[in-house]
Coordinates of C-alpha atoms in Angstrom, one line a residue:
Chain A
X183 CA 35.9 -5.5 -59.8
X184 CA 32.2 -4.1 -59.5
X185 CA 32.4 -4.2 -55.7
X186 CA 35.8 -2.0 -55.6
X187 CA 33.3 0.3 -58.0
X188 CA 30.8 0.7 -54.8
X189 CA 33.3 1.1 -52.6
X190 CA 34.3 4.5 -54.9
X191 CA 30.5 5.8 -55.0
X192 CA 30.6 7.6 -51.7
X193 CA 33.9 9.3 -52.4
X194 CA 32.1 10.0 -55.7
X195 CA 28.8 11.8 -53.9
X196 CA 31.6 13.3 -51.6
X197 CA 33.3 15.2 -54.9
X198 CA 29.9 16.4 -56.0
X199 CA 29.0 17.9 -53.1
X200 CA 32.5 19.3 -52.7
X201 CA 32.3 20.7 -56.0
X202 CA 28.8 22.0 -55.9
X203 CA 29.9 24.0 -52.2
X204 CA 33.1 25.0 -53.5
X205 CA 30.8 26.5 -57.1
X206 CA 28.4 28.4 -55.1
X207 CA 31.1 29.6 -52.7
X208 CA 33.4 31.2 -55.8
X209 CA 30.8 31.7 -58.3
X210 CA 28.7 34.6 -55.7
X211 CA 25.8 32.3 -56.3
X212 CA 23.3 33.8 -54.5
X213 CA 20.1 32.0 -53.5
X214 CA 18.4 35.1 -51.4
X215 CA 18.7 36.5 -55.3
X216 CA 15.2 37.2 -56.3
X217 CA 15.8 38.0 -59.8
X218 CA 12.9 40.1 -61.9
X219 CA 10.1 39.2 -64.1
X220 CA 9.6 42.8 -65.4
X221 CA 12.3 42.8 -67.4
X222 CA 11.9 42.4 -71.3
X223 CA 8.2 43.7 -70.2
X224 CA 6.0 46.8 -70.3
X225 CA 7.1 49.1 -67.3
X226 CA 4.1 48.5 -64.6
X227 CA 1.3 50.9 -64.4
X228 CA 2.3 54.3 -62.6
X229 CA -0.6 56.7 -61.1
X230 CA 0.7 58.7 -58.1
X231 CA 0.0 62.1 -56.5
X232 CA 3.0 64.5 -56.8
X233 CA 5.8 64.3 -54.2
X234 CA 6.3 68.3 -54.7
X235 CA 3.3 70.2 -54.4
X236 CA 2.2 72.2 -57.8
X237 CA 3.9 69.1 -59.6
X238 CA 1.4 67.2 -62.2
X239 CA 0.4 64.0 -60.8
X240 CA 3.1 60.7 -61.9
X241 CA 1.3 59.2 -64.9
X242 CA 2.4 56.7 -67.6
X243 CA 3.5 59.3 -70.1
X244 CA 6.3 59.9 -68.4
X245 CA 7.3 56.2 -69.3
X246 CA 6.4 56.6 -72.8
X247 CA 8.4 60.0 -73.7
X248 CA 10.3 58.4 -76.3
X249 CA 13.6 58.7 -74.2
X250 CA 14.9 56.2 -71.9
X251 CA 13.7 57.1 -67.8
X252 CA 15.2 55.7 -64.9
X253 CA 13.0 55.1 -62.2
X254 CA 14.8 55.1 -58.6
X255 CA 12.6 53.9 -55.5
X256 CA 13.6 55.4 -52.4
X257 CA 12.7 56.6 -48.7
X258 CA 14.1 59.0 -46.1
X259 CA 14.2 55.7 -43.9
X260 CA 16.3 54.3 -45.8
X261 CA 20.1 54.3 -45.1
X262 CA 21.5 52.8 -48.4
X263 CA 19.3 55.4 -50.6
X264 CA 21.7 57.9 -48.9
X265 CA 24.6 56.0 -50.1
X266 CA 23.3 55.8 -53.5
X267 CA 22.3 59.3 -53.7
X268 CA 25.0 61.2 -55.1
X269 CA 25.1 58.8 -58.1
X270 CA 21.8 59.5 -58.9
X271 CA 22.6 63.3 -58.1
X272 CA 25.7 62.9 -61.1
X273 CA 23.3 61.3 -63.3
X274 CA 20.7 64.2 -63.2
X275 CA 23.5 67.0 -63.2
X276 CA 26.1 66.0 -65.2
X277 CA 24.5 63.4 -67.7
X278 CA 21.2 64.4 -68.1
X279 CA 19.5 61.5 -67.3
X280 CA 15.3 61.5 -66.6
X281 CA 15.4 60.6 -63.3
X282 CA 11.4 59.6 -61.8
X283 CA 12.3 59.3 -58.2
X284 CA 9.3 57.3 -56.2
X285 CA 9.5 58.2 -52.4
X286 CA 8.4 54.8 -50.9
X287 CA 6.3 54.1 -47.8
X288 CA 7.8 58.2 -46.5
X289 CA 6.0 61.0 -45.3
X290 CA 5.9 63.9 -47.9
X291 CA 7.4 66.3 -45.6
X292 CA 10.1 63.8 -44.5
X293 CA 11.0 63.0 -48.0
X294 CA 11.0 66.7 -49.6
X295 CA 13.1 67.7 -46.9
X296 CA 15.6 64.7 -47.5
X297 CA 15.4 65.9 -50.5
X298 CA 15.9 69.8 -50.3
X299 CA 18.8 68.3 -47.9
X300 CA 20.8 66.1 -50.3
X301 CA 19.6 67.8 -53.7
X302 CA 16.9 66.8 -56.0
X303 CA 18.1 64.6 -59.1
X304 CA 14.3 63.8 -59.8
X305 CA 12.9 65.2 -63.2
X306 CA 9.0 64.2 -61.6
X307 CA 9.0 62.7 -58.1
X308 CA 6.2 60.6 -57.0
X309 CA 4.6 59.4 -53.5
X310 CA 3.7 55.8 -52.6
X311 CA 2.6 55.8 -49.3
X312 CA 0.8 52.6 -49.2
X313 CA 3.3 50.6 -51.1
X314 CA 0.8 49.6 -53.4
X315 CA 2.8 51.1 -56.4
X316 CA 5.6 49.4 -55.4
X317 CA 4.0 45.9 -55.2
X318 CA 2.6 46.0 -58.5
X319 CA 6.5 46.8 -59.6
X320 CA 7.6 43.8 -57.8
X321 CA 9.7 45.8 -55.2
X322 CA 11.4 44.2 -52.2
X323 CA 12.6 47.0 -50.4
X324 CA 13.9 50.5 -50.7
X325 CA 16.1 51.5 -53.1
X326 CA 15.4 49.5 -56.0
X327 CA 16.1 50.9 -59.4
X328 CA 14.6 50.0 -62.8
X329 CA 15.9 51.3 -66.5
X330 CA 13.2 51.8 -69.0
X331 CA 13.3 52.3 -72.8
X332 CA 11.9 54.8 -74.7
X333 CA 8.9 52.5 -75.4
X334 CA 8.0 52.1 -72.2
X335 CA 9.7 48.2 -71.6
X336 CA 11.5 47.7 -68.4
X337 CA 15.2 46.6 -69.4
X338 CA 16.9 46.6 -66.2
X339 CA 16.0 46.2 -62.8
X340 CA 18.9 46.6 -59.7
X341 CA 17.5 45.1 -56.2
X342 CA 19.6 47.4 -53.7
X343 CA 21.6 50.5 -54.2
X344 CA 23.1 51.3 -57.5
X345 CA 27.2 51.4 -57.4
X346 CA 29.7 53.2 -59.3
X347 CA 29.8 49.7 -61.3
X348 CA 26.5 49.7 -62.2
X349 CA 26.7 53.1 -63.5
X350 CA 29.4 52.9 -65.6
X351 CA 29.1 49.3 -66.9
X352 CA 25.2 48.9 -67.2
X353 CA 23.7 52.7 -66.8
X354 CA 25.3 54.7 -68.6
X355 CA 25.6 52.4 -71.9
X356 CA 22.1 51.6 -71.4
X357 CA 21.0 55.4 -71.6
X358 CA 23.5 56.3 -74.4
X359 CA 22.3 53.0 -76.7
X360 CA 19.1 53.4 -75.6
X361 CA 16.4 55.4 -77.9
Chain B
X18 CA 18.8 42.1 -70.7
X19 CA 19.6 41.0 -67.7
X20 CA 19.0 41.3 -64.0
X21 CA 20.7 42.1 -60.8
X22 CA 22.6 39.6 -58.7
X23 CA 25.8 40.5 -58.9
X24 CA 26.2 41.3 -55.2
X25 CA 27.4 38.6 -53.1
X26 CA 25.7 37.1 -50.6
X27 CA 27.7 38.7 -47.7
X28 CA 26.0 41.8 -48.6
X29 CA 22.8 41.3 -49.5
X30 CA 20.9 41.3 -46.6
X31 CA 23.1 44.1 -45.1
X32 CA 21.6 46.5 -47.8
X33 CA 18.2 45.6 -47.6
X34 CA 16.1 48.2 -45.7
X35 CA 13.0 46.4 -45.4
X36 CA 12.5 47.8 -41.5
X37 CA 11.6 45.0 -39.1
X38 CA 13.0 42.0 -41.4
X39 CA 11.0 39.0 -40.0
X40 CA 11.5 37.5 -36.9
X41 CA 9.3 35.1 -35.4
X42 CA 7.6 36.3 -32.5
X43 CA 7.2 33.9 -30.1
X44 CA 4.0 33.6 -27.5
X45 CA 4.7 33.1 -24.1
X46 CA 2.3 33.1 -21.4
X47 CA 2.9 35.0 -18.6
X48 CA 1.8 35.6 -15.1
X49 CA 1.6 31.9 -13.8
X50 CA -0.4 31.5 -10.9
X51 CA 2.3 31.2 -7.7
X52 CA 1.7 28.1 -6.3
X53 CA 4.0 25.6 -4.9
X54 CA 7.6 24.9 -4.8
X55 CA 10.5 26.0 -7.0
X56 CA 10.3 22.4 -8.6
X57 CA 6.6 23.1 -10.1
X58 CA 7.5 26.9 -11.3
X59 CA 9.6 24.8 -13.5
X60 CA 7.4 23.0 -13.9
X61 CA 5.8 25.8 -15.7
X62 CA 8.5 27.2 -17.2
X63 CA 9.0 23.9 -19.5
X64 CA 5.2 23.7 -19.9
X65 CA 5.0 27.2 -21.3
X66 CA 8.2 26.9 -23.8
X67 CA 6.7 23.4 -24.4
X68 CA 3.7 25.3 -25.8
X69 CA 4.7 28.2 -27.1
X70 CA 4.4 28.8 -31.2
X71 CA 5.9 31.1 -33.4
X72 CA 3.0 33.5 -33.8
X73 CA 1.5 34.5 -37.1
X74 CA 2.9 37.4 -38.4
X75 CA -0.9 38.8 -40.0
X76 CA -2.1 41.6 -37.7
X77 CA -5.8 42.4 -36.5
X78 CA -6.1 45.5 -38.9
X79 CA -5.4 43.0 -42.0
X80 CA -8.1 40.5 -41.1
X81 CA -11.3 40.4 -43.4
X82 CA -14.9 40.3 -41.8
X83 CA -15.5 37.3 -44.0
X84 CA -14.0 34.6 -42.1
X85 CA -14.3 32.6 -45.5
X86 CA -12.9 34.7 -47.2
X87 CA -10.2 35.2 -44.3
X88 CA -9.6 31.8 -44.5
X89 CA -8.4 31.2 -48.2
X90 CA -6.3 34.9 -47.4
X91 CA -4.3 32.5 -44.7
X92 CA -4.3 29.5 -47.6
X93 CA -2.5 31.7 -49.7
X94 CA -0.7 33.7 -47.3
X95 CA 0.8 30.3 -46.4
X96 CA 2.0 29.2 -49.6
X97 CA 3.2 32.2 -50.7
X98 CA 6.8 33.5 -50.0
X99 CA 8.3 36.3 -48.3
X100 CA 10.5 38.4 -50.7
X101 CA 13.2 39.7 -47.9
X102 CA 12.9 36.4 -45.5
X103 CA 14.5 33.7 -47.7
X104 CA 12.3 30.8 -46.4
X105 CA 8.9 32.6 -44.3
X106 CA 5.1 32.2 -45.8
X107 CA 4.1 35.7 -46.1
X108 CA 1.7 35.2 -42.9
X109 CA 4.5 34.5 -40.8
X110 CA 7.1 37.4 -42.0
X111 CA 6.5 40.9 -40.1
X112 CA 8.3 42.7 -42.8
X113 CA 6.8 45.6 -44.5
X114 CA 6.6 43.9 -47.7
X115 CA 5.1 40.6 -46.6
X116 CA 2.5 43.1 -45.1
X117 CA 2.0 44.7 -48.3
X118 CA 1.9 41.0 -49.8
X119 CA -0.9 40.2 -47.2
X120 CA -3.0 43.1 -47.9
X121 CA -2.9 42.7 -51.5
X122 CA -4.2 38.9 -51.5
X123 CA -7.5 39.9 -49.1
X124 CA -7.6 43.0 -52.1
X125 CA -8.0 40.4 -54.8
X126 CA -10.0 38.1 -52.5
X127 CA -12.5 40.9 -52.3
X128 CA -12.3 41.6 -55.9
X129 CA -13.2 38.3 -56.7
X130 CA -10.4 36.6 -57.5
X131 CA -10.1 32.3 -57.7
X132 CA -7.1 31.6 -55.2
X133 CA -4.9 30.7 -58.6
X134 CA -6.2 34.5 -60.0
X135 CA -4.6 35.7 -56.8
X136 CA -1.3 33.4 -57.0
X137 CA -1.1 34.6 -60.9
X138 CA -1.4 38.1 -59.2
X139 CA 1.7 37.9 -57.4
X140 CA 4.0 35.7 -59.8
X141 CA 3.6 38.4 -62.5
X142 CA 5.3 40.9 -59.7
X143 CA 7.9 38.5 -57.8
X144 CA 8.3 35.4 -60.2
X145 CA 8.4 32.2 -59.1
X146 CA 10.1 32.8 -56.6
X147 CA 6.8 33.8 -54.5
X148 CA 6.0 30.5 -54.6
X149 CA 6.7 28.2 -51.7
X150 CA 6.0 25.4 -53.7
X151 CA 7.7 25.3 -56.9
X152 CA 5.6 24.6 -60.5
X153 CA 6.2 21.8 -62.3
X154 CA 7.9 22.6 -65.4
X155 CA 11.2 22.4 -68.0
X156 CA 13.5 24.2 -65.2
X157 CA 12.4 22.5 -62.1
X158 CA 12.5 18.9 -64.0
X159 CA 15.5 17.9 -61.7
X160 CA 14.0 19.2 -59.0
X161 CA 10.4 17.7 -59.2
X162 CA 11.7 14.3 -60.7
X163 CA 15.3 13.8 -59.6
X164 CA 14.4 12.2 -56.1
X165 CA 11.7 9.6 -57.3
X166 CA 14.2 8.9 -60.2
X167 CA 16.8 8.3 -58.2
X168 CA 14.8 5.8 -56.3
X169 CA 13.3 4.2 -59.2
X170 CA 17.2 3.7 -60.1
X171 CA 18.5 2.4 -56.8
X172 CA 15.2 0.3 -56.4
X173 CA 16.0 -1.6 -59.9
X174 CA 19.4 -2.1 -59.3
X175 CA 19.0 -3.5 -56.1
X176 CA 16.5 -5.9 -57.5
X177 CA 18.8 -7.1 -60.0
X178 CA 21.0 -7.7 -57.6
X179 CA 18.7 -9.9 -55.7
X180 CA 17.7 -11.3 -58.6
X181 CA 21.4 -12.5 -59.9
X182 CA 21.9 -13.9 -56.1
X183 CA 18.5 -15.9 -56.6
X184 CA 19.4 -17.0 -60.2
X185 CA 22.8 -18.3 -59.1
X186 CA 21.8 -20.1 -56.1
X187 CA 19.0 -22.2 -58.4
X188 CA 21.5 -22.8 -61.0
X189 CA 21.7 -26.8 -61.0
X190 CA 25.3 -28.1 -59.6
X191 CA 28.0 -29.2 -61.2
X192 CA 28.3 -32.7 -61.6
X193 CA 30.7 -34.5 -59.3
X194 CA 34.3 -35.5 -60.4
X195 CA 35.2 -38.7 -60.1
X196 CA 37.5 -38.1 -57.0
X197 CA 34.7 -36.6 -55.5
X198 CA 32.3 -39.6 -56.6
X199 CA 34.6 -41.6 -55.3
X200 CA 35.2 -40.1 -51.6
X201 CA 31.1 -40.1 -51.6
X202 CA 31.3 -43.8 -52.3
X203 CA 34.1 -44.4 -49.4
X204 CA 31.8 -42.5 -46.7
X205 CA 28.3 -44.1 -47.8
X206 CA 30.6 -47.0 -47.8
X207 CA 28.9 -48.8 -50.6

């Protein structure tokens, strides 16, 4: 009786491991998926020169403005910030979003002419040249995009470009609930 | 609220600008001196690929003066991990963000900073996931204890096992029947 029991223990292990591939096949488990830390926190500290020149220097306050702010890293580098750019564009335009746009490891010139090329959604536009802005916001990459409420605490942070999804679903509620 | 992850991992990496995601680079020494046959430039050939390492990723213009100082940098470095690179140490990633990662840890170093300061530095930016070698706590449980637990289990039973085996092998016999005691008598021929 006990030894037909062993006999079934590798066909057992063999189930769990099926099961466990076939979860993290179907479920879009994603182990490269580094998650974020800053949410539920205070938004990072933020102390950059202007991206456009006469502009006040990127400080705090603009976190703190009592209004939810979106903060959108991004570079002229960068091929998926393109892709994400017009949703950050309708965001600006047509919903009236505070945009802070952070132009990541980029030339000035480079990014204000992206910019005067593709439109400017960005209420204040910063430059982190160095990336050291970016580290201290945990960022892996260009774009990366964070939602922050009117007192200043990070509530959602996308790794990646935003998608139509994520503003309809997460965005847009967030900055119509938010205050 | 909640966080990203939603994108699968078919994508993930096909988004990620992070220019110059890292590869290893690999050493190679070149210009071999030409001397004999075709049989020793092979020779060479499988001498060189037999010592050739991936080289470290950490570039001349990061390096500290302090070589003490250097040293704990590469002690982190090596423990930490690179965001982008799924399973690289921060020294041996050449993307731009293990760079950043690098310069950051010789910034603290300089500062002052204990090498926990500087691994606190960087988990409250990345998480845990920065860390090559998990901490031990509620959610890594399974993790940290599952293996010697399993051992401990398949250990025990396998003594008990032995044990029974043992137990039943000393258990005094049964007595013989009296056809048996009778067949004994026959061959002993009393």
């Amino acid at each position: 009786m006990s030894r037909r029991l062993l006999f079934l223990l590798p066909l057992l292990t063999l189930a769990l491991m099926a099961g466990f591939f076939a979860w993290s096949l179907l479920a879009g488990r994603d182990p490269a998926a580094i998650g974020s830390v800053l949410v539920g926190r205070p938004a990072p500290h933020l102390d950059l020169p202007a991206l456009r020149a006469g502009d006040p220097p990127i400080t705090d306050a603009l976190l703190k403005s009592g209004k939810p702010v979106l903060v959108n890293f991004f570079a002229s580098w960068c091929a998926p910030c393109l892709a994400e750019h017009p949703l950050f564009t309708r965001l600006g335009e047509r919903e009236g979003a505070t945009i802070i746009g952070i132009a990541w490891k980029n030339k000035r010139d480079e990014a204000e002419a992206w910019l005067k090329r593709l439109g400017d959604p960005f209420k204040s536009a910063g430059l982190d040249l160095d990336g050291k802005t970016g580290l201290d916001w945990g960022l892996s990459g260009v774009p990366e995009t964070y939602a922050i409420d009117g007192n200043g605490i990070v509530r959602m942070h996308f790794r990646g470009p935003i998608t139509e999804r994520d503003l309809n679903e997460s965005i847009l509620p967030f900055l119509k609930g938010a205050k | 609220m909640f966080t990203t992850g939603r994108r699968g991992p078919s994508t993930a990496r096909l988004w990620r600008s992070g220019r110059g995601d890292g590869n290893n680079k690999t050493v190679t020494p070149t210009g071999a001196k030409r001397s004999g046959g075709a049989s020793s430039s092979w020779l060479l050939v499988l001498l060189a690929l037999l010592f050739s390492f991936p080289a470290l990723a950490v570039e001349p213009s990061e390096v500290l003066a302090d070589p003490v100082l250097e040293a704990r940098a590469r002690t982190i470095g090596q423990a930490l991990r690179c965001v982008v690179c799924q399973n690289q140490s921060i020294d041996d990633s050449a993307a731009e963000v293990a760079h950043d990662m690098r310069r950051a840890v010789r910034d603290r170093l300089l500062a002052g900073d204990s090498n926990d300061q500087v691994f606190a530095f960087m988990v409250a930016r990345y998480g845990d996931y920065v860390l090559l070698k998990p901490p031990f706590k509620t959610g890594t449980l399974v993790l940290w204890l599952g293996a010697p637990l399993l051992l401990l289990i398949a250990g025990g039973a396998l003594l008990m096992a032995a044990r029974r085996r043992q137990r039943a092998n000393l258990a005094a016999p049964l007595p013989l029947s009296d056809e048996e005691r009778r067949r004994l008598d026959a061959l002993l021929k009393r």
